Amino acid sequence: MSSPGGSTQSPSKNSFKKQLAVLVAVAAVVILGIAGVNAFPTVSNQGYAPEQPIPFSHKLHAGQYKIDCLYCHGTAEKSAHAGVPSTNVCMNCHKVVKTDSPWIQQLTQAYNEGRPIEWVRIHELPDHAHFVHSRHIKAGVSCQTCHGPIETMDRVYQASALNMGWCMNCHRGDTTPPNVLRAYHPDLKDPKGHAVASVNCTTCHY
Amino acid sequence: MSFNETKMENQTPQSFSAPRHWIAPEELNSSYWADSKNVEKRGQEFHDKPVEAIALIDKLDTKGLARREFLTIMGASMAMAGFACARRPVHKIIPYVVKPDEVTPGIANYYASSDPETGAGLLVKVREGRPVKLEGNPDHPVNRGKLSARQQSAILDLYDPERLQDPQTVDRATGKKSVATWADVDARVVAQLKAAGNGKVRVLSGASVSDSSRRLVGEFLSAFGAGSRWVEFEPLAQDEIVQGQEESYGAAVLPVYRFDSAEAVVSIGADFLGTWPNSVQYASDWAKLRKLDSKKSKTAEMSKTFAFESLMTVTGANSDYRTPIRPGDELKVALALANQLILQQGRSRFAGDGAVRAALESYKPEAVAKEIGFDAAVLAQAADALWAARGKGLVVAGGLESKSKSAVALQNVVNLLNSALENEGQTVDGNAAPVARPSAGFAGVKQLIAEMNAGSVAVLVLHRTNPAFSLPASAGFAEAVKKVGLVIQVSEQWNETSLLSDVVLPDHHALENWGDARIRKGVTSLQQPTLAPIYATRSFQDSLLTWIGQGKLGASGLAARVANAAENTWHDYVVANWKETVFPLAGGSFQAFWETSLRDGVFVQKGVAGAHASARSFRSSALAKTPKYKAESGVKLALYASMAQADGRTSNNAWLQEFPDPISTVTWDNFVAVGPALAKKLGFSANDVAKVQVGSASMEIPVQIQPGMHGEALAIAVGYGRKVAGKVGTGVGVDVFPLVQIEGDSLAYSGLSAQISKTGKFYKLAETQWHHVTENRPIINDITLAEFKKNPAAANHTDPHLRMEDVPTMWSKHEYKGYRWGMAIDLNSCTGCGACVIGCQAENNIPVVGRNNVRISREMHWIRIDRYYSGSAESPDVVFQPMLCQHCENAPCETVCPVLATVHDDEGTNNQVYNRCVGTRYCSNNCPYKVRRFNFFDHWKSYEGSMNLVWNPDVTVRSRGIMEKCSFCIQRVQKARFDRKNKGEKIVDGDIQTACQQTCPTDAIVFGNINDPESRVSKLHADARAFRSLEILNTRPAISYLSKVRNKNGGAAQHHGGEHHG
Amino acid sequence: MAARPSTTGVSIMADTHSTAVHQDLLVAGNKTMVDVNEDVARPLENFPTSTWWACFGVALAALGIGALVVTTFVMNGLGVLGLNQPNGWGIDIVNFVFWVGIGHAGTLISAILFLFRQKWRTAINRSAEAMTIFAVITALTFPLLHTGRPWLAAYWLLPYPNQRQLWVNFRSPLLWDVFAVGTYFTVSAVFWFVGLIPDLASIRDRAKNNIRKLIFTILSMGWRGSNKNWAHYESAYMILAGLSTPLVLSVHTIVSFDFAVAQLPGWHATIFPPYFVAGAIFSGFAMVVTLLVIMREAFNLKAYITMDHLERMNKIIMATGLMVGYAYACEFFIAWYSGGAFEKFIFINRAFGPYWWAYWTMTICNAFIPQVFWWRSMRRSIPAMFIVSLFVNIGMWFERYVIVATSLHRDFLPSSWGYYTPTWFDWGWTIGAFGLFFVLFLLFVRLLPTIAMAEVKSVMPQGGHHE
């Protein structure tokens, strides 16, 4: 707003600009704030790659030697938990394989002492979210769909966000692997007519 | 279900006190387990280490054994909810070193076992080596997969952090206790046992149903010469029945009653549906004859039940004709009934019997009825009904509340009636009882006390008994025991009697121990441990064997062989005993037999179990002692066992303390029940504190005004007022055992002349229900059988305009493409016993809130039993209605939640999403059934230390500030779904049993898929008796109730209004 | 500078073609325009009086108690309050509705009376608007803090795109509240601030102290009093008045939906919206009277807040009181006439059940006591109106208590009937709310012009005669 005889720079103009600046600043903070809540999802540890007590390499075992995931994570087909193998599973091979490696020696020692290996947990859902491995495997979801290119990882990291929106994308049929849709949910259809997995709250929360 | 028994079988000798699957060698010595840190590690296999949770729990100053799985992240997410973008704490995964074959993390194993108290068959649900729930063993012919509230809550005792954890030595003079090692106490005990003279050792224990234990104790005592006896004592023993049987028929047995063929039942002070030891079986039998099918309403038949009782019991509440009497009047009523039947109506073969006539003559029905104050017609009706159904009727008496000084005489008259009515050998089976056993009555203890006073007892071993609490002081146990050289108590808990003992040895919990049980001829069940002992405990039987072995005491028979063998554990003893005594009945290879029995949990001997009974002949001489009729007056007191507390041995169990009494709905206290008439007369109002005096003993106790009690009757529950029980149980309620009177060789709990007076004090009882009539609202239906026959839908409040199907609605109707879950509850079968309440509590991680929170109605139970009275306050009709989330189709809660934390899913259930809930409580305000429960505090924190191991890993533990409610056991639905889907199949009817349905003794609750027209539940929904609570609100619940039908004469369904007891 | 205020008078007159009737009534005691500035600015420019400090101290202490209580239950759980299973809501919601109600008078006075050219409003509208805003702030603390997990409720109640891909429940009246009260607060705040600008400028120009000059320079947004300024000001003020008028009706209508939309007997009633709005204005005006009576004594503004102003207020109080009384009667009639068993029960239970005392307190304070204003002497007696206004405030608080507590404690299933007793924490929280309100209000009278100088001048003889 300029005054009729507004040749001189009136104090009001400055103070008004000040005001405008302040307002803009406030607005910016608010918008960034809201964005931030979504930009840094509080339940996602994506990229988390902690050091493990023994530097077990999936790249070597799963990638190079092509050992089937279920050889070690056997309960994944049967149970909710994929599970970390008990030491005796490692020893099946390492009684004889690579026994000269200091790590394997550590492993063997722990095994003989009956001392469990305390692995650092990477993939972790909140307790109020029940994820059932067996269902997803039976439905044809590959391990990599959620765990990323695990066979290329020397040190395992959390490849996916594992937050709710990420789950929903798949269950709503947006990012679902096609084989899964065809094979396993003939009866469930979304408005667009292609099949989806259940999105009831109690599918996961109970 | 995967039953696995082989690991049990191949136990290493010393491993009874170590985990079945060891992960570290040092675990094999029991001291390792004394260190709670190690136990914690053990509990932790395959769970993450909850930095949060441990911190939380440490803050609560509970030691060790923090539960791992969900609390962790619950804590974490709470924290993160608070400070967004907080980095998650590092959690560890600690796998097995050698994973046991049968353990699959995340999948429960079920092991069959049995309850050493009652012999009921158990299924123990075990997750990663830790029992989390007790259910009934469906293969067990006695309890058939059902458990009572008390039996289910035993799991909580297992994890009670206040359990005895090490051997203690007590200085009897000062009562000072100090921890000892097993070696020391064993040495001391063995020395004393050796020193004890001939015949100077006694074992005093609760009644035992275990043949192996009986044999072991017998053999142990044989080492100390004749006179060394085993004394059994149970405060709640039904010894009067046993004694009556002996006098009437010659054999001291506890007969088995066949309610499933009893078309007319007369109960004279017998609470066979509630507090009797086998109430679960009897309730399910009794209910079989109460089931109705509306399609065949014209020809519907239903049993008729008469109750004469001095207080309102579950049995009376469920009977068709209930007559309030004074405590101690039971004998008179029985005789009057016999008089009516045999003399007045001249029926039965005893009509001419002189002895019988002599006994009955003076008990004229009119006179007795007039004295007690009821209409003599009811006696005639009862007599007619019984006679009409002779051979298929039943008269029962017995139980604490009818245990007056004439209790045995009462039994004899009842036996006379059953014989006269030809029920003997039909509905009364004197042969089904296992071998005759000592009656566990007072006589034995009385003699023991005398012997102790005479100084003829050197060593006294106490096991599973608490005489210092449950015997009246006048019995003089405390004084007598002072004269005993060494008193050894083997107990799970530190209790009143521990203070009188020299050595207190921590006993295994039943779930940590081996054993067996025989409560029927031909039915022998096995008890097997389902987890390694949590503490440095040792079973009573192992102690005996250890002493025999160490002391070379020269016990006879098997005990000697086992004790001196390389493998000398109680487990080996049980196996050996089975090999000798049970296996011969089966044949085949023993290994196979043993593994089968272990898997099934029970061995049933074909042809013997449930064989047809043979009638025994009644001896009229038994009536000789019957007194002549004499009118009495004055207020009489009955002591009774409450459903929750029984004799008070479990008073440290928080679930049971907070279990609402089915009749009074009072929790956390006992009280003196006073009838409305008497209360009016004495000017009592609810929650006044009264002074009750019996003889010299007296006590102050709050008043509960109980409709349906006689004008001269008082009733108080025993088992409260424990002085030494633990954080939970100590000082809850008032101890009334001191009021018990000694009558010769037995104890009189009832018919005690009492004075009651006001104290002017006030004490608010923690009731869960404050208003007891329905105010004629469309909540429940009840009709008479006659009305039902005319029109099964007679009482349905359902407004035809509000039929679920065709009401116009502003909402678009929900679509249920796949399943639609629903439930049907038969009010005619529900006895209100409350087993479902505890079943639900165990399954769904429902915490306790404590007395004060119950007082201001904050209890958390997801399912509650509403109890309504109708008719007159003096003699009301009673209806029980299990009330839980109705999973409405038009759910009022769903529309008002601002954050969509409660929503309808596509299978018809109403979901509560804990993690989304912010706790506005609007949903609860808008719920017409008020079945939603709000966490006003972090109630889960009431589970201390080891108690956290009882949480069900499949159900989230709820934090403060959020709403919760019945989920239709969604976790069970999900499990069934996954199991089927993994096989590419659909869920079929019967796959899913909700926790409440699973344990309901009378099968009143049915859950299933309403979309499947063949499912039981949809058939029941279609039944003409089906109605929905408050249907007029058009909430369209997924739960249908089936009207209650009373088999009594008289007009339309009682109205449920009435002003009394508002 | 000194001339500027006088121009204000002119320009106002130019816009509002009013023949200044009863001007002698509106400003008493031959005040000059300078006097107006002097009188109104005095509290701002002088060091606060001991009276002010005393009041402020008390208010601050009350606020402290509230803060303590809130911290306790946010840390330990709502269990410390008296809430229970049937009574999911208690004093928390009572206070919320009460304060929102208080908030009504402000906008009514400033907006509606402005549109109706009720000149007498000029003396009181400023403080009435301030009261509105502070009352709404106070009210807002309750629904937020009474939730079980306020740290989540704070933002989960807002519809914003999030990683959960979840939205709020637009069917829930609680959500409508968030929008309704939010809007009401925003508009009232802007309205109030715009109204302040000319006076802020006057203060700026009078300011001797530099800091004050700076602050008021920023606040007055470069107001120069030019005709253009006035033109924009007038239209803005007019538009905002138009905007806020419907809000006066909408806010409490929607707040009443919290109850009316639920199916609980005693809540589920179509009469609620009008009944709540009337009640809100009723309590709002009572609160204004309470405050004005104190203010004109404390700051010697008798000349501006005249007896005529107060009498007009009292007339409105009596009128709305009658409406509320009618609503009470109507509820009972409908309960009987509808024949609904639950409805019947709940209202009988209200009057004669365990909460009879609350019900009769409400009826007497709201329906009967205001009747004294039939007498002119009463309408014009300071002590009388002060006492009546206090009673009305109490009565209206109890009205909400009756609605919330008695309806909940005995609903459909007798088995779940209970009773609600507030604990000391509930009362502490209530006290804290009053503390918060008065702290804000006292700061306002200390720091801002409590009377719209510009507008007052417009209704003064001098202002009138400029042409």
mmCIF file with all atom_site columns, C-alpha atoms in Angstrom, chain B residues 785-852:
data_model
loop_
_atom_site.group_PDB
_atom_site.id
_atom_site.type_symbol
_atom_site.label_atom_id
_atom_site.label_alt_id
_atom_site.label_comp_id
_atom_site.label_asym_id
_atom_site.label_entity_id
_atom_site.label_seq_id
_atom_site.pdbx_PDB_ins_code
_atom_site.Cartn_x
_atom_site.Cartn_y
_atom_site.Cartn_z
_atom_site.occupancy
_atom_site.B_iso_or_equiv
_atom_site.pdbx_formal_charge
_atom_site.auth_seq_id
_atom_site.auth_comp_id
_atom_site.auth_asym_id
_atom_site.auth_atom_id
_atom_site.pdbx_PDB_model_num
ATOM 1  C CA . LEU B 1 785 ? -40.684 -73.558 29.538 1.00 0.00 ? 785 LEU B CA 1
ATOM 2  C CA . ALA B 1 786 ? -44.452 -73.490 29.044 1.00 0.00 ? 786 ALA B CA 1
ATOM 3  C CA . GLU B 1 787 ? -44.226 -70.144 27.263 1.00 0.00 ? 787 GLU B CA 1
ATOM 4  C CA . PHE B 1 788 ? -41.310 -71.410 25.215 1.00 0.00 ? 788 PHE B CA 1
ATOM 5  C CA . LYS B 1 789 ? -43.339 -74.378 24.048 1.00 0.00 ? 789 LYS B CA 1
ATOM 6  C CA . LYS B 1 790 ? -46.150 -72.067 22.970 1.00 0.00 ? 790 LYS B CA 1
ATOM 7  C CA . ASN B 1 791 ? -43.870 -69.598 21.246 1.00 0.00 ? 791 ASN B CA 1
ATOM 8  C CA . PRO B 1 792 ? -40.094 -69.859 21.382 1.00 0.00 ? 792 PRO B CA 1
ATOM 9  C CA . ALA B 1 793 ? -39.767 -66.174 20.554 1.00 0.00 ? 793 ALA B CA 1
ATOM 10 C CA . ALA B 1 794 ? -42.159 -65.291 23.365 1.00 0.00 ? 794 ALA B CA 1
ATOM 11 C CA . ALA B 1 795 ? -39.861 -62.976 25.272 1.00 0.00 ? 795 ALA B CA 1
ATOM 12 C CA . ASN B 1 796 ? -37.953 -61.397 22.427 1.00 0.00 ? 796 ASN B CA 1
ATOM 13 C CA . HIS B 1 797 ? -37.931 -57.652 22.864 1.00 0.00 ? 797 HIS B CA 1
ATOM 14 C CA . THR B 1 798 ? -37.041 -57.436 19.234 1.00 0.00 ? 798 THR B CA 1
ATOM 15 C CA . ASP B 1 799 ? -39.254 -54.852 17.664 1.00 0.00 ? 799 ASP B CA 1
ATOM 16 C CA . PRO B 1 800 ? -40.350 -56.311 14.302 1.00 0.00 ? 800 PRO B CA 1
ATOM 17 C CA . HIS B 1 801 ? -39.542 -52.933 12.782 1.00 0.00 ? 801 HIS B CA 1
ATOM 18 C CA . LEU B 1 802 ? -35.992 -53.307 14.012 1.00 0.00 ? 802 LEU B CA 1
ATOM 19 C CA . ARG B 1 803 ? -35.136 -56.698 12.572 1.00 0.00 ? 803 ARG B CA 1
ATOM 20 C CA . MET B 1 804 ? -31.490 -56.525 11.669 1.00 0.00 ? 804 MET B CA 1
ATOM 21 C CA . GLU B 1 805 ? -32.101 -57.066 7.980  1.00 0.00 ? 805 GLU B CA 1
ATOM 22 C CA . ASP B 1 806 ? -34.693 -54.539 6.885  1.00 0.00 ? 806 ASP B CA 1
ATOM 23 C CA . VAL B 1 807 ? -34.202 -51.401 8.931  1.00 0.00 ? 807 VAL B CA 1
ATOM 24 C CA . PRO B 1 808 ? -33.562 -48.315 6.820  1.00 0.00 ? 808 PRO B CA 1
ATOM 25 C CA . THR B 1 809 ? -30.110 -47.016 7.587  1.00 0.00 ? 809 THR B CA 1
ATOM 26 C CA . MET B 1 810 ? -28.270 -43.835 6.717  1.00 0.00 ? 810 MET B CA 1
ATOM 27 C CA . TRP B 1 811 ? -24.990 -45.718 6.409  1.00 0.00 ? 811 TRP B CA 1
ATOM 28 C CA . SER B 1 812 ? -24.074 -47.682 3.346  1.00 0.00 ? 812 SER B CA 1
ATOM 29 C CA . LYS B 1 813 ? -24.188 -51.274 4.535  1.00 0.00 ? 813 LYS B CA 1
ATOM 30 C CA . HIS B 1 814 ? -20.900 -53.059 5.147  1.00 0.00 ? 814 HIS B CA 1
ATOM 31 C CA . GLU B 1 815 ? -19.982 -55.733 2.645  1.00 0.00 ? 815 GLU B CA 1
ATOM 32 C CA . TYR B 1 816 ? -18.570 -59.009 3.892  1.00 0.00 ? 816 TYR B CA 1
ATOM 33 C CA . LYS B 1 817 ? -17.137 -60.854 0.895  1.00 0.00 ? 817 LYS B CA 1
ATOM 34 C CA . GLY B 1 818 ? -15.262 -63.504 2.856  1.00 0.00 ? 818 GLY B CA 1
ATOM 35 C CA . TYR B 1 819 ? -15.874 -64.321 6.490  1.00 0.00 ? 819 TYR B CA 1
ATOM 36 C CA . ARG B 1 820 ? -18.089 -62.510 8.910  1.00 0.00 ? 820 ARG B CA 1
ATOM 37 C CA . TRP B 1 821 ? -17.354 -63.227 12.547 1.00 0.00 ? 821 TRP B CA 1
ATOM 38 C CA . GLY B 1 822 ? -20.130 -63.450 15.060 1.00 0.00 ? 822 GLY B CA 1
ATOM 39 C CA . MET B 1 823 ? -20.988 -64.979 18.384 1.00 0.00 ? 823 MET B CA 1
ATOM 40 C CA . ALA B 1 824 ? -23.982 -66.526 20.082 1.00 0.00 ? 824 ALA B CA 1
ATOM 41 C CA . ILE B 1 825 ? -24.374 -66.763 23.846 1.00 0.00 ? 825 ILE B CA 1
ATOM 42 C CA . ASP B 1 826 ? -27.009 -69.044 25.363 1.00 0.00 ? 826 ASP B CA 1
ATOM 43 C CA . LEU B 1 827 ? -28.270 -67.400 28.563 1.00 0.00 ? 827 LEU B CA 1
ATOM 44 C CA . ASN B 1 828 ? -29.927 -70.702 29.395 1.00 0.00 ? 828 ASN B CA 1
ATOM 45 C CA . SER B 1 829 ? -26.583 -72.463 29.616 1.00 0.00 ? 829 SER B CA 1
ATOM 46 C CA . CYS B 1 830 ? -24.500 -69.686 31.171 1.00 0.00 ? 830 CYS B CA 1
ATOM 47 C CA . THR B 1 831 ? -24.157 -70.379 34.891 1.00 0.00 ? 831 THR B CA 1
ATOM 48 C CA . GLY B 1 832 ? -22.213 -67.172 35.530 1.00 0.00 ? 832 GLY B CA 1
ATOM 49 C CA . CYS B 1 833 ? -19.232 -69.139 36.839 1.00 0.00 ? 833 CYS B CA 1
ATOM 50 C CA . GLY B 1 834 ? -16.791 -66.609 35.369 1.00 0.00 ? 834 GLY B CA 1
ATOM 51 C CA . ALA B 1 835 ? -14.302 -69.059 33.853 1.00 0.00 ? 835 ALA B CA 1
ATOM 52 C CA . CYS B 1 836 ? -14.439 -66.971 30.683 1.00 0.00 ? 836 CYS B CA 1
ATOM 53 C CA . VAL B 1 837 ? -13.355 -63.849 32.563 1.00 0.00 ? 837 VAL B CA 1
ATOM 54 C CA . ILE B 1 838 ? -10.055 -65.399 33.624 1.00 0.00 ? 838 ILE B CA 1
ATOM 55 C CA . GLY B 1 839 ? -9.631  -67.188 30.295 1.00 0.00 ? 839 GLY B CA 1
ATOM 56 C CA . CYS B 1 840 ? -9.876  -63.827 28.564 1.00 0.00 ? 840 CYS B CA 1
ATOM 57 C CA . GLN B 1 841 ? -7.572  -62.179 31.076 1.00 0.00 ? 841 GLN B CA 1
ATOM 58 C CA . ALA B 1 842 ? -4.877  -64.779 30.457 1.00 0.00 ? 842 ALA B CA 1
ATOM 59 C CA . GLU B 1 843 ? -5.260  -64.750 26.677 1.00 0.00 ? 843 GLU B CA 1
ATOM 60 C CA . ASN B 1 844 ? -5.436  -61.006 26.147 1.00 0.00 ? 844 ASN B CA 1
ATOM 61 C CA . ASN B 1 845 ? -2.866  -59.672 28.604 1.00 0.00 ? 845 ASN B CA 1
ATOM 62 C CA . ILE B 1 846 ? -5.428  -57.911 30.737 1.00 0.00 ? 846 ILE B CA 1
ATOM 63 C CA . PRO B 1 847 ? -3.774  -56.369 33.797 1.00 0.00 ? 847 PRO B CA 1
ATOM 64 C CA . VAL B 1 848 ? -5.180  -55.985 37.283 1.00 0.00 ? 848 VAL B CA 1
ATOM 65 C CA . VAL B 1 849 ? -5.952  -52.496 38.578 1.00 0.00 ? 849 VAL B CA 1
ATOM 66 C CA . GLY B 1 850 ? -6.273  -53.002 42.324 1.00 0.00 ? 850 GLY B CA 1
ATOM 67 C CA . ARG B 1 851 ? -9.049  -52.464 44.821 1.00 0.00 ? 851 ARG B CA 1
ATOM 68 C CA . ASN B 1 852 ? -9.218  -48.682 44.712 1.00 0.00 ? 852 ASN B CA 1
#
